[in-house]
Amino acid sequence: MTIRTRRTLATLAVVGLVPALAACTGSEAPGEEGNTPVPPGSAELSGTVTLVTHDSFALSDGLLESFEADTGLEVQHVAAGDAGTLVNQLVLTQDSPLGDVVYGVDNTFASRAAQAGVFEPYAPGDLDPSVADQVEPGLEGLTPIDRGDVCLNVDTAWFEDADLEPPAGLEDLIDPAYADLTVVTNPATSSPGFAFLLATISAFGEDGWQDWWAELADNGLRVTDGWSDAYYVDFSGAGEGGERPVVLSYATSPAFTVTEDGSESTTAALLDTCFRQVEYAGVLAGTDNPDGARALVDFLASAEVQADIPENMYMYPADESVELPAEWEQFAPLADEPYDVPAPEIAEHRDEWIEQWTATVIG
């Protein structure tokens, strides 16, 4: 069995594999007349650009070096932890920013950073319409880089061995037959965890979601701070000794637990439990190198990086015209109708919902 999931990303160098990039292009930052980014290769592009990301950022060998060669910029990479931790750090350090560009702020946390004034509005000028359409109200000035569905995954081999039908959806998880089988991540510290909380709020409504979580907690739920611990320590399907066959992960994860002959995956995503996650890149307000920062955002949105995302960050590229790995159609489809909560509603209720979840589940 081959297992390659997002944990791999935390240990990969931020490097690349494709030939030298074509020149990145950009547009004026909204509200900044005459501030058109300088094309790569111009003498005006120089110095260091610091890219701040979550721990799961990775590119193929040579790709980032090609960008540096084309632009004359030097890119330094800072990994700040899980996406939730990343946003907390951005907000706390906004008067002395951690870097020039951020990647990995998603639609569950981005409104908090936007309201705090963390970003300088900027978007590349040649985005595919499918990319531009993924910018939610209140998040204008950020650039979608990738997308994916956060949802429950099951270890199908475990359930087969136990002669137990896998759960089909959220309601099944509170059945005593599935006691002590589920592990999720804390929505206060984990972007997948918060995305899943939003899925349950959308599914059960304001009057029902806390009752569902209370029943799930009573049914032996385990909560971890981050995705890696949930997937690699607790999940039985990761091949590392975990004992719980239901885990919060991504719809793409089963594409990386495929048997050696490629005929099947030993895990499956429950597509009726999904929340659509979009990860953004943005220029950080107060950047010391604004032209270099915009060129780096252009690079992250470029065709070369978009094509690189599935095999390295195991997410769908934001650009829907990009060709996907052949096995994804079979093992990693997106949900037809993922749960959704609008960004303004998330911004208004985030702290309240997390406090209510904590009181209900953690106590």
XYZ file of C-alpha atoms in Angstrom:
363
model
C 0.000 0.000 0.000
C 1.285 3.464 -0.892
C 0.470 6.175 1.622
C 1.332 9.763 0.734
C -0.775 12.411 2.407
C -0.332 15.967 3.597
C 2.143 15.021 6.325
C 4.708 14.473 3.575
C 4.461 18.132 2.766
C 5.773 19.268 6.121
C 9.061 17.486 5.496
C 9.593 18.323 1.841
C 11.925 21.176 0.925
C 10.327 24.148 -0.744
C 11.872 23.413 -4.101
C 10.815 22.616 -7.687
C 11.057 20.469 -10.841
C 10.000 22.249 -14.014
C 11.957 24.306 -16.532
C 12.371 28.007 -16.045
C 9.079 29.822 -15.655
C 7.629 32.175 -18.155
C 7.465 35.729 -16.890
C 4.893 36.281 -14.148
C 2.489 39.091 -14.797
C 0.455 41.268 -12.495
C -1.991 44.123 -12.249
C -2.334 47.231 -10.201
C -3.166 46.703 -6.576
C -6.706 47.947 -5.990
C -6.720 51.535 -4.858
C -3.029 52.101 -5.663
C -2.766 53.988 -8.919
C 0.502 53.673 -10.776
C 1.674 50.804 -8.590
C 1.895 48.211 -11.353
C 4.158 45.276 -10.399
C 7.515 45.145 -12.163
C 7.906 42.226 -14.591
C 10.313 39.469 -13.538
C 13.824 40.078 -14.794
C 13.553 43.840 -14.363
C 16.408 45.512 -12.504
C 13.819 46.896 -10.104
C 13.005 43.429 -8.788
C 15.650 42.542 -6.249
C 16.276 41.553 -2.682
C 14.615 38.971 -0.474
C 10.943 38.016 -0.324
C 9.789 36.056 2.721
C 6.974 33.591 2.110
C 5.035 32.653 5.251
C 2.989 29.455 4.990
C 1.360 26.682 6.959
C 3.400 23.530 7.472
C 1.978 21.726 4.429
C 3.481 23.947 1.740
C 5.700 22.189 -0.815
C 6.620 22.528 -4.473
C 8.399 20.180 -6.840
C 12.163 20.182 -7.093
C 13.525 23.218 -8.941
C 10.292 25.187 -9.340
C 11.010 27.843 -6.744
C 14.607 28.111 -7.909
C 13.341 28.835 -11.430
C 11.286 31.716 -10.070
C 14.344 33.080 -8.271
C 16.464 32.777 -11.427
C 13.843 34.522 -13.549
C 13.238 37.390 -11.147
C 16.533 37.937 -9.334
C 14.643 37.608 -6.063
C 15.658 35.384 -3.175
C 12.749 33.589 -1.493
C 12.936 32.707 2.171
C 10.335 30.289 3.523
C 8.862 30.436 7.028
C 6.467 27.667 8.114
C 4.269 28.947 10.956
C 2.326 25.812 11.886
C -1.247 24.792 11.112
C -3.400 27.276 9.199
C -5.161 28.337 12.399
C -1.841 29.002 14.102
C -0.658 30.811 10.987
C -3.564 33.254 11.113
C -3.102 33.837 14.830
C 0.552 34.699 14.217
C -0.306 37.030 11.334
C -2.779 38.949 13.480
C -0.453 39.165 16.480
C 2.479 40.395 14.374
C 0.636 42.676 11.948
C 2.590 45.765 13.106
C 5.845 43.902 12.420
C 4.873 41.303 9.806
C 6.517 37.890 9.644
C 7.221 38.301 5.942
C 6.051 39.705 2.629
C 3.616 37.093 1.272
C 1.408 34.538 2.974
C 0.078 31.301 1.511
C -2.334 28.916 3.223
C -4.900 31.200 4.833
C -8.197 29.526 4.000
C -11.811 30.649 3.760
C -12.556 29.505 7.316
C -9.935 31.810 8.860
C -9.224 34.446 6.197
C -11.996 36.838 7.277
C -10.376 37.185 10.706
C -7.054 38.196 9.176
C -8.745 40.487 6.648
C -10.689 42.308 9.361
C -7.455 42.794 11.292
C -5.846 44.569 8.316
C -3.208 41.906 7.723
C -3.341 42.068 3.909
C -2.468 44.647 1.275
C -5.113 44.109 -1.453
C -3.612 42.646 -4.620
C -4.650 40.165 -7.298
C -2.846 39.064 -10.472
C -4.336 40.567 -13.582
C -4.704 37.403 -15.649
C -6.550 35.026 -13.336
C -8.725 32.380 -14.951
C -12.418 33.182 -14.289
C -12.741 29.935 -12.330
C -10.139 31.294 -9.895
C -11.620 34.768 -9.550
C -15.031 33.240 -8.807
C -13.642 31.620 -5.652
C -12.987 34.931 -3.891
C -15.759 35.304 -1.314
C -17.241 38.645 -0.215
C -14.965 40.266 2.331
C -11.881 38.481 0.975
C -11.298 40.645 -2.088
C -7.609 41.248 -2.654
C -6.639 37.663 -1.834
C -5.760 35.160 -4.563
C -7.157 31.587 -4.501
C -4.345 29.074 -4.973
C -5.950 25.707 -4.256
C -9.191 24.118 -3.091
C -10.324 20.869 -1.568
C -12.996 19.231 0.526
C -12.475 18.670 4.231
C -14.444 15.568 5.155
C -14.396 12.385 7.163
C -12.314 9.471 5.863
C -12.771 5.823 6.788
C -10.380 2.888 6.829
C -12.367 0.530 4.620
C -10.045 -2.402 5.350
C -10.625 -1.993 9.104
C -14.398 -2.052 8.675
C -14.198 -5.088 6.407
C -12.103 -6.959 8.970
C -14.524 -5.927 11.742
C -17.531 -7.042 9.660
C -19.068 -3.612 10.264
C -20.585 -1.359 7.606
C -18.706 1.962 7.463
C -20.698 5.044 8.504
C -22.381 6.755 5.579
C -22.747 10.238 7.038
C -22.837 12.449 10.092
C -25.870 10.862 11.730
C -24.254 7.426 11.787
C -21.339 8.589 13.927
C -23.484 8.972 17.042
C -24.739 5.383 16.776
C -23.299 3.216 19.600
C -22.054 0.801 16.914
C -19.404 3.415 16.085
C -18.365 4.217 19.656
C -14.676 5.111 20.149
C -13.947 5.039 16.408
C -13.724 8.726 15.420
C -10.915 11.285 15.699
C -11.202 14.926 14.596
C -9.140 18.073 15.050
C -9.883 20.998 17.344
C -11.561 23.894 15.483
C -9.770 26.395 17.717
C -6.339 25.272 16.473
C -6.956 23.523 13.153
C -8.403 24.845 9.896
C -9.756 21.380 8.909
C -11.278 21.189 12.391
C -12.999 24.527 11.991
C -14.116 23.610 8.467
C -15.728 20.456 9.836
C -17.420 22.427 12.608
C -18.870 24.680 9.903
C -20.077 21.605 7.995
C -22.016 20.460 11.061
C -23.475 23.922 11.651
C -24.662 23.942 8.032
C -26.005 20.379 8.346
C -27.848 20.659 11.662
C -28.526 24.390 11.956
C -28.155 26.706 14.927
C -30.641 24.685 16.952
C -29.105 21.269 16.387
C -25.358 21.268 15.886
C -24.394 21.428 19.575
C -26.675 18.485 20.390
C -25.006 16.416 17.660
C -21.520 17.230 18.976
C -22.592 16.400 22.534
C -23.801 12.986 21.382
C -20.618 12.436 19.382
C -18.491 13.312 22.420
C -20.517 10.855 24.514
C -19.877 8.237 21.830
C -16.140 8.265 22.469
C -14.899 11.068 20.182
C -11.179 11.857 20.295
C -9.954 15.413 19.549
C -6.388 16.364 18.576
C -4.836 19.784 18.007
C -3.692 19.188 14.435
C -4.264 17.103 11.319
C -0.963 15.214 11.403
C -1.627 13.779 14.874
C -5.176 12.806 13.963
C -4.166 11.118 10.709
C -0.809 9.578 11.560
C -1.104 8.845 15.267
C -4.764 7.898 15.671
C -6.085 6.854 12.253
C -5.822 3.129 11.562
C -5.699 3.675 7.796
C -2.388 5.568 7.805
C -0.316 2.438 8.305
C 1.414 3.761 11.416
C -0.350 1.907 14.184
C -3.400 4.072 14.798
C -6.525 2.434 16.173
C -9.398 4.674 15.036
C -10.896 3.960 11.589
C -12.742 7.293 11.153
C -10.666 10.477 10.804
C -11.154 14.054 9.695
C -9.072 14.579 6.555
C -9.572 15.511 2.890
C -11.489 14.100 -0.060
C -8.136 13.725 -1.836
C -6.568 11.546 0.876
C -7.803 8.204 -0.578
C -5.798 8.891 -3.749
C -2.679 8.420 -1.649
C -3.690 5.170 0.080
C -3.970 3.222 -3.151
C -2.820 -0.407 -3.310
C 0.409 -1.206 -5.171
C -1.464 -2.446 -8.238
C -3.517 0.769 -8.365
C -6.810 -1.085 -8.381
C -8.299 0.267 -5.168
C -7.762 2.508 -2.178
C -7.806 1.180 1.376
C -9.545 4.349 2.576
C -12.568 6.322 1.390
C -13.894 9.835 1.881
C -17.464 10.334 3.077
C -18.533 12.932 0.529
C -21.765 13.705 2.394
C -19.702 15.219 5.255
C -17.605 17.722 3.288
C -16.909 21.436 3.596
C -15.233 23.156 0.626
C -11.937 24.764 1.648
C -10.158 27.398 -0.472
C -6.585 28.402 0.370
C -5.370 31.869 -0.558
C -2.157 33.796 -1.074
C -1.858 37.460 -0.211
C 0.590 40.333 0.120
C 1.166 41.224 3.766
C 0.583 44.841 4.730
C 3.843 46.505 5.682
C 5.944 44.393 3.316
C 9.478 45.691 2.777
C 9.446 44.490 -0.836
C 5.998 45.162 -2.350
C 7.023 44.596 -5.980
C 8.736 41.333 -5.110
C 5.754 40.268 -3.008
C 3.325 40.816 -5.892
C 5.601 38.908 -8.256
C 5.608 35.994 -5.812
C 1.796 35.968 -5.636
C 1.745 35.964 -9.452
C 4.069 32.962 -9.355
C 1.856 31.019 -6.935
C -1.121 31.624 -9.242
C 0.853 30.708 -12.392
C 0.091 27.718 -14.600
C 3.325 26.004 -13.525
C 2.499 26.095 -9.833
C -1.169 25.281 -10.376
C -0.183 22.119 -12.259
C 2.230 21.219 -9.456
C -0.297 21.425 -6.607
C -2.068 18.036 -6.840
C 1.052 15.878 -6.543
C 2.738 18.008 -3.888
C 0.071 19.658 -1.771
C -2.608 17.068 -2.548
C -5.244 19.708 -3.150
C -7.120 20.674 -6.288
C -5.621 23.704 -8.053
C -7.807 26.782 -7.904
C -7.618 26.969 -11.702
C -10.245 24.478 -12.863
C -8.686 24.248 -16.341
C -5.573 22.486 -14.993
C -5.312 18.779 -15.824
C -5.549 16.506 -12.785
C -3.810 13.190 -12.049
C -5.669 10.312 -13.689
C -6.362 8.487 -10.407
C -8.121 11.490 -8.862
C -11.312 10.935 -10.865
C -11.619 7.485 -9.298
C -10.201 8.005 -5.816
C -10.351 11.746 -5.062
C -13.540 13.321 -6.436
C -14.861 16.519 -4.891
C -18.271 16.489 -3.245
C -21.186 17.381 -5.500
C -22.866 19.428 -2.761
C -20.415 20.356 0.006
C -21.698 22.178 3.060
C -21.227 25.936 2.983
C -21.269 28.871 5.371
C -20.741 32.351 3.843
C -17.552 34.190 4.847
C -19.396 37.161 6.433
C -21.337 34.753 8.656
C -18.123 32.992 9.628
C -16.533 36.327 10.519
C -19.505 37.317 12.661
C -19.843 34.071 14.619
C -16.393 32.400 14.596
C -15.426 33.094 18.202
C -18.936 32.362 19.461
C -19.098 29.016 17.645
C -15.657 27.935 18.826
C -16.514 28.834 22.414
C -19.772 26.892 22.184
C -18.008 23.888 20.630
C -15.324 23.959 23.344
C -17.900 24.082 26.117
C -19.868 21.241 24.521
C -17.039 18.886 23.562
C -14.068 19.708 25.802
C -15.970 21.015 28.820
